[in-house]
Amino acid sequence: MRAEMMRGGWWLALLMAGAAQGATLNVTAEYNPATYEAEGAKFINTTPCTQYPNSTGFWCSTTATVDTPQAVRFDTNIKRQVKESGDSREGVHYLGFPGARDVTLVKQGGGASYTLKFIVTAVGSETKVGPPANITISEDGDCVYSTQWNTTSLLFLYRNVKEPASTSGGRCYGQNANFVGKNISIDSIYLGYKLKAPNPLEMENGTYTGKLTLSMGHNQDFDFGAGTYTDTQLTVNFTIKVRHQIKIDFPAGGNRVVLQPPGGWLDWIYRGRNNAPSYLDAVLPARFWVAVPYHASLSCQYLNPRGDGCQIKNDNNDHKVSVKVFGTGIRNKLWPIYADKKDIYAYHKILADSNRPFRFVVEKNSVQEMMKYPGSTYRGDITIIIDVAIN
């Protein structure tokens, strides 16, 4: 007798692009909702950290979960002149950003929709200021000051957004008189973000898509200071693929069960019983880890005449008897498993190391037929197929 299972996984990919110039940034992440893993399901952002400066841990981490801030970069082309005025947008450093935004994820092919929240956690820029670039830039507004990086003529800023502003939006700005009168250009924007993802345990398998469009310019969603903008829009396309997992552990030797009367054959013989046992059965222990409904069905070496169940066969002749197979469902109730259809096991919460054994039964009428062949052995392969509903 054999038992089989199927496993899946799920992953997330984000695509960010500046519409006017067609600049594209691919951000990838993988979600593994395996309830049997340490600390449960984790959604890992796997985007390679290749942005300049290429310092370990500088902009991002390839092992961070989605609720941990991660940085991405997109190209832009903004020409500005630094001025000394009462308008902070004319200073050398100005980065305005939006508050948290909801994105509606819709299942392809129809079905449920879910909400993903996109939250800005840091902002930064790569600005061509000309030499010297190693001049300290102050930080005012809704960001926290941090050390800057520079080459001879390039200035790199990346500063964390204060917690309240991540929700409401805000602006970060600073000035240094040494830059007043200079013409500068912003070539790249660095954006720290985190995601508040929907609960994958409540999502069906399938592909979900959504789009977030953000404007850029004076008093827009993203405002990078007074100047001329080539790109006026940033589009974020989200694609989420959900593939739930299931794990089932069987004991050693679980690929073989022996059907016996209540108390075992030795007990039946010891008691000198001449009549046929009321039934034969065997229980196969099984530990389940699964967070979604799953299907169960049978594949039989010897299919019964109705085509809905399995049989075992006498080694010495062609005599066969039916074996009924039961799975354990909600509230430990036994449910029959069939060969000609998939029955769904649902309405459970997360199963983590949950005991859901299988039972195999030969009923009394069949046992009486078997008793006509004393000393015989009956065998047969019954494959239990367990899978989640992959759409």
Short mmCIF file of C-alpha atoms in Angstrom, two decimals:
data_model
loop_
_atom_site.label_atom_id
_atom_site.label_comp_id
_atom_site.label_asym_id
_atom_site.label_seq_id
_atom_site.Cartn_x
_atom_site.Cartn_y
_atom_site.Cartn_z
CA MET A 1 0.00 0.00 0.00
CA ARG A 2 1.38 3.42 -0.87
CA ALA A 3 0.57 6.93 0.20
CA GLU A 4 1.39 10.01 -1.78
CA MET A 5 1.09 13.75 -1.36
CA MET A 6 1.56 16.88 -3.45
CA ARG A 7 3.22 20.09 -2.43
CA GLY A 8 3.15 23.59 -3.80
CA GLY A 9 4.58 27.00 -3.00
CA TRP A 10 3.79 30.59 -3.66
CA TRP A 11 5.75 33.59 -4.67
CA LEU A 12 5.36 37.28 -5.33
CA ALA A 13 6.88 39.48 -8.03
CA LEU A 14 6.69 43.26 -8.30
CA LEU A 15 7.52 45.34 -11.35
CA MET A 16 8.20 49.03 -10.94
CA ALA A 17 8.60 51.32 -13.92
CA GLY A 18 8.86 54.99 -14.80
CA ALA A 19 6.31 55.41 -17.56
CA ALA A 20 7.75 58.35 -19.55
CA GLN A 21 11.18 56.82 -20.18
CA GLY A 22 10.08 53.23 -19.76
CA ALA A 23 12.58 52.69 -16.94
CA THR A 24 11.96 49.32 -15.37
CA LEU A 25 12.88 47.87 -12.03
CA ASN A 26 12.12 44.23 -11.24
CA VAL A 27 11.63 43.34 -7.61
CA THR A 28 11.11 39.70 -6.74
CA ALA A 29 9.94 38.01 -3.58
CA GLU A 30 8.94 34.51 -2.56
CA TYR A 31 6.31 33.54 -0.08
CA ASN A 32 6.46 30.14 1.57
CA PRO A 33 3.32 29.57 3.62
CA ALA A 34 4.55 26.31 5.11
CA THR A 35 2.95 26.07 8.54
CA TYR A 36 5.43 23.38 9.48
CA GLU A 37 8.49 25.61 9.07
CA ALA A 38 10.11 27.49 11.91
CA GLU A 39 8.11 30.61 12.76
CA GLY A 40 5.46 29.68 10.18
CA ALA A 41 4.92 31.31 6.81
CA LYS A 42 7.39 33.95 5.69
CA PHE A 43 7.33 36.17 2.62
CA ILE A 44 10.95 36.78 1.58
CA ASN A 45 12.03 39.64 -0.68
CA THR A 46 14.70 38.09 -2.94
CA THR A 47 15.64 41.12 -5.05
CA PRO A 48 19.42 41.13 -5.70
CA CYS A 49 21.23 43.98 -3.99
CA THR A 50 22.99 45.38 -7.03
CA GLN A 51 22.42 49.12 -6.60
CA TYR A 52 25.40 51.46 -6.33
CA PRO A 53 27.18 51.87 -3.94
CA ASN A 54 27.62 48.12 -3.87
CA SER A 55 28.18 47.71 -0.14
CA THR A 56 26.88 44.72 1.78
CA GLY A 57 23.62 45.61 3.46
CA PHE A 58 23.74 49.17 2.14
CA TRP A 59 20.41 49.31 0.34
CA CYS A 60 18.76 45.97 0.84
CA SER A 61 18.88 42.38 2.08
CA THR A 62 17.91 39.30 0.09
CA THR A 63 16.60 37.58 3.22
CA ALA A 64 14.19 40.24 4.47
CA THR A 65 10.48 39.57 4.94
CA VAL A 66 7.98 41.90 3.30
CA ASP A 67 7.21 43.70 6.54
CA THR A 68 10.90 44.61 6.81
CA PRO A 69 11.93 47.77 4.90
CA GLN A 70 13.67 47.05 1.59
CA ALA A 71 15.18 49.48 -0.91
CA VAL A 72 14.69 49.74 -4.67
CA ARG A 73 16.09 52.13 -7.23
CA PHE A 74 14.67 53.69 -10.38
CA ASP A 75 16.23 56.07 -12.90
CA THR A 76 14.95 59.59 -13.39
CA ASN A 77 16.09 62.83 -14.99
CA ILE A 78 15.39 65.99 -13.02
CA LYS A 79 17.25 69.26 -13.72
CA ARG A 80 17.35 71.80 -10.92
CA GLN A 81 19.11 74.97 -9.77
CA VAL A 82 19.86 75.35 -6.07
CA LYS A 83 18.62 78.63 -4.63
CA GLU A 84 18.66 80.28 -1.23
CA SER A 85 15.04 81.11 -0.57
CA GLY A 86 12.16 80.49 1.79
CA ASP A 87 10.99 77.60 -0.41
CA SER A 88 12.61 74.39 0.76
CA ARG A 89 11.91 72.86 -2.68
CA GLU A 90 14.72 75.01 -4.07
CA GLY A 91 17.37 73.64 -1.70
CA VAL A 92 19.96 71.05 -2.71
CA HIS A 93 18.02 68.27 -1.01
CA TYR A 94 14.24 67.88 -1.23
CA LEU A 95 12.31 64.60 -1.32
CA GLY A 96 8.53 64.56 -0.94
CA PHE A 97 6.78 61.18 -0.69
CA PRO A 98 3.22 59.82 -0.42
CA GLY A 99 1.53 58.16 2.52
CA ALA A 100 0.58 54.48 2.64
CA ARG A 101 -1.44 53.38 -0.38
CA ASP A 102 -3.85 50.49 -0.81
CA VAL A 103 -3.58 48.28 -3.87
CA THR A 104 -6.44 46.00 -4.91
CA LEU A 105 -5.25 42.56 -5.96
CA VAL A 106 -7.69 40.74 -8.22
CA LYS A 107 -7.50 37.06 -9.04
CA GLN A 108 -7.00 36.35 -12.72
CA GLY A 109 -9.91 34.50 -14.23
CA GLY A 110 -12.31 35.93 -11.67
CA GLY A 111 -12.69 35.39 -7.99
CA ALA A 112 -11.89 37.11 -4.73
CA SER A 113 -9.93 40.34 -4.39
CA TYR A 114 -7.60 41.37 -1.58
CA THR A 115 -5.90 44.54 -0.38
CA LEU A 116 -2.13 45.05 -0.28
CA LYS A 117 -0.71 48.12 1.45
CA PHE A 118 2.39 49.85 0.03
CA ILE A 119 4.29 51.89 2.64
CA VAL A 120 7.27 54.21 2.04
CA THR A 121 9.91 53.81 4.76
CA ALA A 122 12.91 55.70 3.34
CA VAL A 123 13.79 58.04 0.48
CA GLY A 124 17.06 58.85 -1.19
CA SER A 125 18.65 60.19 -4.33
CA GLU A 126 21.74 60.10 -6.49
CA THR A 127 22.44 63.71 -7.43
CA LYS A 128 25.12 65.10 -9.73
CA VAL A 129 26.27 68.25 -7.89
CA GLY A 130 29.78 68.68 -9.29
CA PRO A 131 32.89 68.95 -7.15
CA PRO A 132 33.17 69.15 -4.26
CA ALA A 133 30.45 66.67 -3.30
CA ASN A 134 31.72 65.79 0.17
CA ILE A 135 29.78 68.52 1.92
CA THR A 136 27.34 67.69 4.72
CA ILE A 137 23.67 68.13 3.94
CA SER A 138 21.37 68.82 6.88
CA GLU A 139 18.09 66.99 7.38
CA ASP A 140 14.82 68.69 8.26
CA GLY A 141 11.19 67.69 7.94
CA ASP A 142 10.00 64.09 8.12
CA CYS A 143 13.24 62.14 7.79
CA VAL A 144 16.02 61.19 10.18
CA TYR A 145 19.55 62.43 9.42
CA SER A 146 22.02 59.79 8.28
CA THR A 147 25.50 59.80 6.82
CA GLN A 148 25.75 60.57 3.11
CA TRP A 149 28.02 59.01 0.51
CA ASN A 150 29.78 60.74 -2.34
CA THR A 151 32.24 60.52 -5.21
CA THR A 152 34.03 63.51 -6.68
CA SER A 153 30.85 64.93 -8.21
CA LEU A 154 28.00 62.61 -7.10
CA LEU A 155 26.09 62.87 -3.86
CA PHE A 156 24.15 59.90 -2.43
CA LEU A 157 21.49 60.43 0.23
CA TYR A 158 19.30 57.75 1.79
CA ARG A 159 17.30 58.69 4.85
CA ASN A 160 14.69 56.91 6.91
CA VAL A 161 11.20 58.32 7.11
CA LYS A 162 9.85 59.08 10.58
CA GLU A 163 7.17 56.56 11.56
CA PRO A 164 4.07 58.85 11.47
CA ALA A 165 5.00 60.14 8.00
CA SER A 166 5.08 56.59 6.58
CA THR A 167 1.33 56.55 7.01
CA SER A 168 0.48 60.14 6.12
CA GLY A 169 3.25 61.12 3.69
CA GLY A 170 5.71 63.95 4.12
CA ARG A 171 8.82 65.73 2.89
CA CYS A 172 12.50 65.58 3.74
CA TYR A 173 14.77 68.48 2.92
CA GLY A 174 18.09 70.12 3.72
CA GLN A 175 20.40 72.85 2.52
CA ASN A 176 24.06 73.85 2.38
CA ALA A 177 25.10 77.30 1.22
CA ASN A 178 28.05 75.87 -0.75
CA PHE A 179 25.62 74.55 -3.37
CA VAL A 180 23.62 77.75 -3.89
CA GLY A 181 23.67 78.81 -7.54
CA LYS A 182 24.74 75.37 -8.81
CA ASN A 183 22.88 73.50 -11.53
CA ILE A 184 22.32 69.93 -10.38
CA SER A 185 20.64 66.83 -11.80
CA ILE A 186 18.93 63.96 -9.98
CA ASP A 187 19.74 60.77 -11.89
CA SER A 188 18.29 58.10 -9.59
CA ILE A 189 15.78 57.78 -6.78
CA TYR A 190 16.14 55.27 -3.98
CA LEU A 191 12.92 54.20 -2.35
CA GLY A 192 12.63 52.21 0.85
CA TYR A 193 9.33 50.41 1.25
CA LYS A 194 7.54 47.66 3.08
CA LEU A 195 4.35 45.78 2.28
CA LYS A 196 1.43 44.87 4.45
CA ALA A 197 0.33 41.81 2.54
CA PRO A 198 -3.02 40.04 2.72
CA ASN A 199 -3.13 36.89 4.78
CA PRO A 200 -2.09 34.12 2.35
CA LEU A 201 -3.83 31.53 4.49
CA GLU A 202 -7.14 33.12 3.47
CA MET A 203 -6.29 33.30 -0.24
CA GLU A 204 -7.13 30.73 -2.87
CA ASN A 205 -4.44 29.38 -5.14
CA GLY A 206 -4.03 31.40 -8.30
CA THR A 207 -2.50 34.57 -9.72
CA TYR A 208 -3.45 38.01 -8.42
CA THR A 209 -2.57 41.32 -10.07
CA GLY A 210 -2.81 44.96 -9.08
CA LYS A 211 -1.41 48.33 -10.11
CA LEU A 212 -0.43 51.49 -8.27
CA THR A 213 0.17 54.72 -10.23
CA LEU A 214 2.09 57.51 -8.49
CA SER A 215 2.63 61.00 -9.93
CA MET A 216 5.93 62.90 -9.85
CA GLY A 217 6.42 66.66 -9.92
CA HIS A 218 5.49 69.84 -8.08
CA ASN A 219 3.18 68.97 -5.16
CA GLN A 220 2.62 65.48 -6.61
CA ASP A 221 2.88 62.08 -4.90
CA PHE A 222 6.64 62.23 -5.29
CA ASP A 223 8.12 65.73 -5.31
CA PHE A 224 11.89 65.93 -5.76
CA GLY A 225 12.19 69.69 -5.69
CA ALA A 226 11.72 72.66 -8.01
CA GLY A 227 12.98 71.81 -11.47
CA THR A 228 12.27 70.18 -14.84
CA TYR A 229 11.02 66.57 -14.76
CA THR A 230 11.38 64.18 -17.69
CA ASP A 231 9.32 61.49 -15.94
CA THR A 232 6.03 62.51 -14.41
CA GLN A 233 4.68 59.13 -13.35
CA LEU A 234 5.77 55.96 -11.57
CA THR A 235 3.71 52.81 -12.09
CA VAL A 236 4.00 49.85 -9.75
CA ASN A 237 2.55 46.59 -11.09
CA PHE A 238 2.01 43.78 -8.63
CA THR A 239 1.69 40.10 -9.49
CA ILE A 240 1.13 37.60 -6.70
CA LYS A 241 1.07 33.88 -7.32
CA VAL A 242 -0.31 31.69 -4.55
CA ARG A 243 0.57 28.01 -4.27
CA HIS A 244 -0.22 26.59 -0.87
CA GLN A 245 1.74 23.75 0.65
CA ILE A 246 0.77 20.60 2.46
CA LYS A 247 2.93 18.20 4.40
CA ILE A 248 1.94 14.77 5.70
CA ASP A 249 4.19 12.59 7.85
CA PHE A 250 3.67 8.84 8.06
CA PRO A 251 5.47 6.54 10.50
CA ALA A 252 8.33 4.32 9.39
CA GLY A 253 6.89 1.41 7.46
CA GLY A 254 3.75 3.38 6.77
CA ASN A 255 3.68 2.07 3.22
CA ARG A 256 2.38 -1.26 4.54
CA VAL A 257 -0.59 -2.06 6.76
CA VAL A 258 -1.92 -5.43 7.97
CA LEU A 259 -5.66 -5.95 8.17
CA GLN A 260 -6.69 -7.80 11.35
CA PRO A 261 -9.82 -8.52 13.42
CA PRO A 262 -10.43 -6.53 16.63
CA GLY A 263 -7.66 -7.53 19.05
CA GLY A 264 -5.55 -9.11 16.31
CA TRP A 265 -5.42 -12.57 14.73
CA LEU A 266 -3.63 -14.16 17.68
CA ASP A 267 -6.37 -13.06 20.04
CA TRP A 268 -9.03 -14.37 17.65
CA ILE A 269 -7.28 -17.75 17.39
CA TYR A 270 -6.57 -17.93 21.13
CA ARG A 271 -10.23 -17.48 21.90
CA GLY A 272 -10.97 -20.42 19.61
CA ARG A 273 -13.45 -18.52 17.51
CA ASN A 274 -14.84 -20.47 14.58
CA ASN A 275 -17.07 -17.74 13.22
CA ALA A 276 -15.78 -15.01 10.91
CA PRO A 277 -14.61 -11.77 12.55
CA SER A 278 -17.11 -8.92 12.39
CA TYR A 279 -14.60 -6.96 10.33
CA LEU A 280 -10.90 -6.55 9.54
CA ASP A 281 -9.24 -3.18 9.84
CA ALA A 282 -5.97 -1.29 10.06
CA VAL A 283 -5.17 2.29 11.08
CA LEU A 284 -2.40 4.27 9.39
CA PRO A 285 -1.27 7.21 11.58
CA ALA A 286 -0.73 10.49 9.72
CA ARG A 287 0.38 13.93 10.95
CA PHE A 288 -0.89 16.88 8.88
CA TRP A 289 0.48 20.37 8.38
CA VAL A 290 -1.81 22.39 6.11
CA ALA A 291 -3.51 25.78 6.18
CA VAL A 292 -6.08 25.38 3.41
CA PRO A 293 -8.73 22.86 2.32
CA TYR A 294 -7.38 19.76 0.61
CA HIS A 295 -8.68 16.94 -1.55
CA ALA A 296 -8.43 13.19 -1.00
CA SER A 297 -8.96 10.38 -3.50
CA LEU A 298 -7.78 6.83 -4.24
CA SER A 299 -5.89 5.07 -6.97
CA CYS A 300 -6.30 1.28 -6.90
CA GLN A 301 -4.26 -1.67 -8.14
CA TYR A 302 -7.54 -3.61 -8.11
CA LEU A 303 -10.58 -1.43 -8.75
CA ASN A 304 -13.96 -2.69 -7.57
CA PRO A 305 -16.70 -3.36 -10.18
CA ARG A 306 -18.44 -0.03 -9.40
CA GLY A 307 -15.22 1.87 -10.03
CA ASP A 308 -15.43 3.84 -6.78
CA GLY A 309 -13.18 1.86 -4.45
CA CYS A 310 -10.27 -0.55 -4.08
CA GLN A 311 -9.97 -4.26 -3.57
CA ILE A 312 -7.35 -6.71 -2.38
CA LYS A 313 -6.69 -10.05 -4.14
CA ASN A 314 -6.04 -13.60 -2.98
CA ASP A 315 -2.46 -14.63 -3.84
CA ASN A 316 -3.63 -18.11 -4.85
CA ASN A 317 -6.59 -17.28 -7.04
CA ASP A 318 -8.54 -14.38 -8.50
CA HIS A 319 -10.82 -13.86 -5.50
CA LYS A 320 -11.05 -10.19 -4.50
CA VAL A 321 -12.75 -8.33 -1.66
CA SER A 322 -13.38 -4.62 -1.19
CA VAL A 323 -11.45 -2.42 1.24
CA LYS A 324 -13.12 0.78 2.41
CA VAL A 325 -10.76 3.69 3.12
CA PHE A 326 -11.58 6.53 5.50
CA GLY A 327 -9.87 9.84 6.17
CA THR A 328 -10.16 11.92 9.33
CA GLY A 329 -11.92 15.24 8.99
CA ILE A 330 -13.15 18.03 11.24
CA ARG A 331 -13.97 17.03 14.82
CA ASN A 332 -12.16 13.71 14.14
CA LYS A 333 -15.06 12.38 12.09
CA LEU A 334 -14.20 9.62 9.58
CA TRP A 335 -15.10 10.28 5.95
CA PRO A 336 -14.96 7.71 3.13
CA ILE A 337 -12.40 8.25 0.36
CA TYR A 338 -13.31 7.20 -3.17
CA ALA A 339 -11.50 6.30 -6.35
CA ASP A 340 -13.87 8.02 -8.75
CA LYS A 341 -14.03 11.48 -7.17
CA LYS A 342 -12.15 13.96 -5.01
CA ASP A 343 -13.71 14.79 -1.67
CA ILE A 344 -12.72 18.07 -0.05
CA TYR A 345 -11.60 18.34 3.55
CA ALA A 346 -12.37 21.87 4.66
CA TYR A 347 -13.61 24.05 7.53
CA HIS A 348 -10.47 23.43 9.55
CA LYS A 349 -8.14 26.14 10.74
CA ILE A 350 -4.37 25.80 10.41
CA LEU A 351 -3.36 22.19 10.99
CA ALA A 352 0.09 21.98 12.52
CA ASP A 353 1.25 18.51 13.56
CA SER A 354 -2.40 17.43 13.68
CA ASN A 355 -3.23 13.72 13.98
CA ARG A 356 -5.51 12.72 11.08
CA PRO A 357 -5.14 8.94 10.63
CA PHE A 358 -6.50 6.84 7.76
CA ARG A 359 -8.54 3.69 8.40
CA PHE A 360 -8.88 0.65 6.13
CA VAL A 361 -11.83 -1.69 6.66
CA VAL A 362 -12.98 -5.01 5.19
CA GLU A 363 -16.62 -5.50 6.21
CA LYS A 364 -18.14 -8.71 7.62
CA ASN A 365 -19.67 -10.07 4.40
CA SER A 366 -16.32 -9.81 2.65
CA VAL A 367 -14.53 -11.39 5.62
CA GLN A 368 -16.90 -14.35 5.44
CA GLU A 369 -15.95 -14.82 1.79
CA MET A 370 -12.27 -14.67 2.69
CA MET A 371 -12.72 -17.34 5.35
CA LYS A 372 -13.63 -19.82 2.59
CA TYR A 373 -9.92 -19.78 1.67
CA PRO A 374 -8.13 -20.56 4.98
CA GLY A 375 -4.41 -19.85 5.07
CA SER A 376 -4.61 -17.44 2.11
CA THR A 377 -3.03 -14.00 1.91
CA TYR A 378 -4.77 -11.04 0.30
CA ARG A 379 -2.74 -8.15 -1.07
CA GLY A 380 -3.23 -4.95 -3.04
CA ASP A 381 -1.81 -1.49 -3.55
CA ILE A 382 -4.02 1.43 -2.53
CA THR A 383 -2.63 4.88 -3.28
CA ILE A 384 -4.04 7.75 -1.20
CA ILE A 385 -3.71 10.99 -3.14
CA ILE A 386 -3.78 14.18 -1.08
CA ASP A 387 -3.52 17.59 -2.74
CA VAL A 388 -4.56 21.18 -2.29
CA ALA A 389 -6.77 22.77 -4.95
CA ILE A 390 -4.32 24.36 -7.37
CA ASN A 391 -6.19 26.60 -9.84
#
